[in-house]
Coordinates of N, CA and C in Angstrom, one line a residue:
X1 N -17.2 -15.2 -12.6 CA -18.0 -15.2 -13.8 C -18.2 -13.7 -14.3
X2 N -17.9 -13.4 -15.5 CA -17.9 -12.1 -16.0 C -19.3 -11.5 -16.1
X3 N -20.3 -12.2 -16.7 CA -21.7 -11.7 -16.8 C -22.6 -12.7 -16.3
X4 N -23.5 -12.3 -15.4 CA -24.5 -13.2 -14.9 C -25.9 -12.7 -15.3
X5 N -26.8 -13.6 -15.6 CA -28.1 -13.3 -16.1 C -29.1 -13.9 -15.2
X6 N -30.1 -13.1 -14.8 CA -31.2 -13.5 -13.9 C -32.6 -13.3 -14.5
X7 N -33.5 -14.2 -14.1 CA -34.9 -14.0 -14.6 C -35.6 -12.9 -13.8
X8 N -36.8 -12.6 -14.1 CA -37.5 -11.5 -13.5 C -37.7 -11.6 -12.0
X9 N -37.6 -12.9 -11.5 CA -37.8 -13.1 -10.1 C -36.4 -13.2 -9.4
X10 N -35.3 -12.9 -10.1 CA -34.0 -12.8 -9.5 C -33.3 -14.2 -9.4
X11 N -33.8 -15.2 -10.1 CA -33.2 -16.5 -10.1 C -32.1 -16.5 -11.2
X12 N -30.9 -17.1 -10.8 CA -29.8 -17.2 -11.8 C -30.2 -18.1 -12.9
X13 N -30.0 -17.6 -14.2 CA -30.3 -18.4 -15.4 C -29.1 -18.9 -16.0
X14 N -28.1 -18.1 -16.3 CA -26.9 -18.5 -16.9 C -25.9 -17.3 -16.8
X15 N -24.6 -17.6 -17.2 CA -23.6 -16.6 -17.2 C -22.5 -17.0 -18.1
X16 N -21.5 -16.1 -18.3 CA -20.4 -16.4 -19.1 C -19.2 -15.6 -18.7
X17 N -18.0 -16.1 -19.1 CA -16.8 -15.4 -18.9 C -15.9 -15.5 -20.1
X18 N -14.7 -14.9 -20.1 CA -13.9 -15.0 -21.3 C -12.4 -14.9 -20.8
X19 N -11.5 -15.6 -21.5 CA -10.1 -15.6 -21.1 C -9.4 -14.3 -21.2
X20 N -10.0 -13.3 -21.9 CA -9.4 -12.0 -22.0 C -9.7 -11.2 -20.8
X21 N -10.6 -11.7 -19.9 CA -11.1 -10.9 -18.8 C -10.6 -11.7 -17.5
X22 N -9.5 -11.2 -16.9 CA -9.0 -11.9 -15.7 C -10.0 -12.0 -14.6
X23 N -9.9 -13.1 -13.8 CA -10.7 -13.2 -12.6 C -10.6 -12.1 -11.7
X24 N -9.4 -11.5 -11.6 CA -9.1 -10.5 -10.6 C -9.5 -9.1 -11.2
X25 N -9.9 -9.0 -12.4 CA -10.3 -7.7 -13.0 C -11.6 -7.2 -12.4
X26 N -11.7 -5.8 -12.5 CA -12.9 -5.2 -12.0 C -13.6 -4.6 -13.3
X27 N -14.8 -5.1 -13.5 CA -15.6 -4.6 -14.6 C -16.2 -3.3 -14.1
X28 N -16.1 -2.2 -14.9 CA -16.6 -0.9 -14.5 C -17.7 -0.5 -15.5
X29 N -18.3 -1.4 -16.2 CA -19.4 -1.0 -17.0 C -19.9 -2.2 -17.8
X30 N -21.2 -2.2 -18.0 CA -21.9 -3.2 -18.8 C -23.1 -2.5 -19.4
X31 N -23.3 -2.7 -20.7 CA -24.4 -2.1 -21.4 C -25.1 -3.3 -22.2
X32 N -26.4 -3.4 -22.1 CA -27.1 -4.4 -22.7 C -27.9 -3.8 -23.9
X33 N -27.8 -4.4 -25.1 CA -28.6 -4.0 -26.3 C -29.6 -5.1 -26.6
X34 N -30.8 -5.0 -26.0 CA -31.7 -6.1 -26.2 C -32.2 -6.3 -27.6
X35 N -32.2 -5.2 -28.4 CA -32.7 -5.3 -29.8 C -31.7 -6.2 -30.6
X36 N -30.4 -6.0 -30.4 CA -29.4 -6.7 -31.2 C -28.9 -8.0 -30.4
X37 N -29.4 -8.1 -29.2 CA -29.0 -9.2 -28.3 C -27.4 -9.3 -28.1
X38 N -26.9 -8.1 -27.7 CA -25.5 -8.0 -27.5 C -25.3 -7.4 -26.1
X39 N -24.1 -7.7 -25.5 CA -23.7 -7.2 -24.2 C -22.3 -6.6 -24.4
X40 N -22.1 -5.3 -24.0 CA -20.9 -4.6 -24.1 C -20.3 -4.5 -22.6
X41 N -19.0 -4.9 -22.5 CA -18.4 -4.9 -21.2 C -17.1 -4.1 -21.3
X42 N -16.8 -3.2 -20.3 CA -15.6 -2.5 -20.2 C -14.6 -3.4 -19.3
X43 N -13.5 -3.7 -19.9 CA -12.5 -4.5 -19.3 C -11.3 -3.6 -18.8
X44 N -11.4 -3.2 -17.5 CA -10.4 -2.3 -17.0 C -9.0 -2.8 -16.9
X45 N -8.9 -4.1 -16.7 CA -7.6 -4.8 -16.5 C -6.8 -4.7 -17.8
X46 N -7.5 -4.9 -18.9 CA -6.8 -4.9 -20.2 C -7.1 -3.7 -21.0
X47 N -7.7 -2.7 -20.4 CA -8.0 -1.4 -21.1 C -8.7 -1.6 -22.4
X48 N -9.8 -2.3 -22.4 CA -10.5 -2.6 -23.7 C -12.0 -2.6 -23.4
X49 N -12.8 -2.5 -24.5 CA -14.2 -2.7 -24.5 C -14.5 -3.9 -25.3
X50 N -15.4 -4.8 -24.8 CA -15.6 -6.1 -25.5 C -17.1 -6.2 -25.8
X51 N -17.4 -6.8 -26.9 CA -18.8 -7.0 -27.3 C -19.1 -8.5 -27.4
X52 N -20.2 -8.9 -26.7 CA -20.5 -10.4 -26.7 C -21.9 -10.6 -27.2
X53 N -22.2 -11.8 -27.7 CA -23.6 -12.1 -28.0 C -24.3 -12.5 -26.7
X54 N -25.6 -12.7 -26.8 CA -26.4 -13.1 -25.6 C -25.8 -14.3 -24.9
X55 N -25.3 -15.3 -25.7 CA -24.8 -16.5 -25.2 C -23.3 -16.5 -24.8
X56 N -22.7 -15.4 -24.9 CA -21.3 -15.3 -24.4 C -20.2 -15.4 -25.5
X57 N -20.5 -15.4 -26.7 CA -19.5 -15.5 -27.8 C -19.0 -14.1 -28.0
X58 N -17.6 -14.0 -28.0 CA -17.0 -12.7 -28.3 C -17.2 -12.3 -29.7
X59 N -17.7 -11.1 -30.0 CA -17.9 -10.6 -31.3 C -16.7 -9.7 -31.7
X60 N -16.3 -8.8 -30.9 CA -15.1 -8.0 -31.1 C -14.6 -7.4 -29.8
X61 N -13.4 -7.0 -29.8 CA -12.8 -6.3 -28.7 C -11.9 -5.2 -29.2
X62 N -11.9 -4.1 -28.6 CA -11.0 -2.9 -29.0 C -10.4 -2.3 -27.8
X63 N -9.2 -1.8 -28.0 CA -8.5 -1.1 -27.0 C -7.2 -1.6 -26.5
X64 N -6.4 -0.7 -26.0 CA -5.1 -1.0 -25.3 C -4.8 0.2 -24.4
X65 N -3.9 0.0 -23.5 CA -3.6 1.1 -22.6 C -2.9 2.3 -23.4
X66 N -3.4 3.5 -23.1 CA -2.8 4.7 -23.8 C -3.8 5.8 -23.8
X67 N -3.4 6.9 -24.5 CA -4.3 8.0 -24.7 C -4.6 8.4 -26.1
X68 N -4.2 7.6 -27.0 CA -4.4 7.8 -28.4 C -5.7 7.2 -28.9
X69 N -5.9 7.2 -30.2 CA -7.2 6.6 -30.8 C -7.2 5.1 -30.5
X70 N -8.3 4.6 -30.1 CA -8.5 3.2 -29.8 C -7.8 2.8 -28.5
X71 N -7.3 3.7 -27.7 CA -6.6 3.4 -26.5 C -7.4 4.0 -25.3
X72 N -7.3 3.2 -24.1 CA -8.1 3.6 -23.0 C -7.2 3.6 -21.7
X73 N -7.7 4.2 -20.7 CA -7.1 4.1 -19.4 C -8.2 3.7 -18.4
X74 N -8.4 2.5 -18.1 CA -9.4 2.0 -17.2 C -10.8 2.4 -17.7
X75 N -11.2 1.9 -18.8 CA -12.5 2.4 -19.4 C -13.7 2.0 -18.5
X76 N -14.7 2.9 -18.6 CA -15.9 2.7 -17.8 C -17.1 3.1 -18.8
X77 N -18.3 2.5 -18.5 CA -19.4 2.9 -19.3 C -20.5 3.3 -18.3
X78 N -21.3 4.2 -18.8 CA -22.4 4.7 -17.9 C -23.7 4.4 -18.7
X79 N -24.7 3.9 -17.9 CA -26.0 3.5 -18.4 C -26.9 4.7 -18.2
X80 N -27.6 5.2 -19.3 CA -28.5 6.3 -19.2 C -29.8 5.8 -18.6
X81 N -30.2 6.5 -17.5 CA -31.5 6.2 -16.9 C -32.7 6.5 -17.7
X82 N -32.5 7.2 -18.8 CA -33.7 7.5 -19.7 C -34.0 6.3 -20.6
X83 N -33.0 5.4 -20.7 CA -33.3 4.2 -21.6 C -34.1 3.2 -20.8
X84 N -35.0 2.4 -21.6 CA -35.7 1.4 -20.9 C -34.8 0.3 -20.4
X85 N -35.2 -0.3 -19.3 CA -34.4 -1.5 -18.8 C -34.6 -2.6 -19.8
X86 N -33.5 -3.5 -20.0 CA -33.7 -4.6 -20.8 C -34.6 -5.6 -20.2
X87 N -35.2 -6.5 -21.1 CA -36.1 -7.5 -20.6 C -35.3 -8.5 -19.7
X88 N -36.0 -9.3 -19.0 CA -35.4 -10.4 -18.2 C -34.6 -11.3 -19.1
X89 N -33.6 -11.9 -18.5 CA -32.7 -12.8 -19.3 C -33.6 -14.0 -19.9
X90 N -33.5 -14.2 -21.2 CA -34.2 -15.3 -21.8 C -33.6 -16.6 -21.4
X91 N -34.4 -17.6 -21.2 CA -33.8 -19.0 -20.9 C -33.2 -19.7 -22.0

């Protein structure tokens, strides 16, 4: 499963996956935007960044292997520790 969501007590609530994200792929970054209710995932297997809604619907994806504009080589995202943590996963 690509993204798993847990409540404040650590209990699994729900999750989602997507056909563009192979089971064998390694996700190297995930950023949550609680204000807009979006999840951004770096897909290192396909060299792209993907944006999903809270319930797992793909909004857009960008990228391909390379060094030019809109191209990536194993993209990763870093979460800033200065940002507040997102709220627990809504049910």
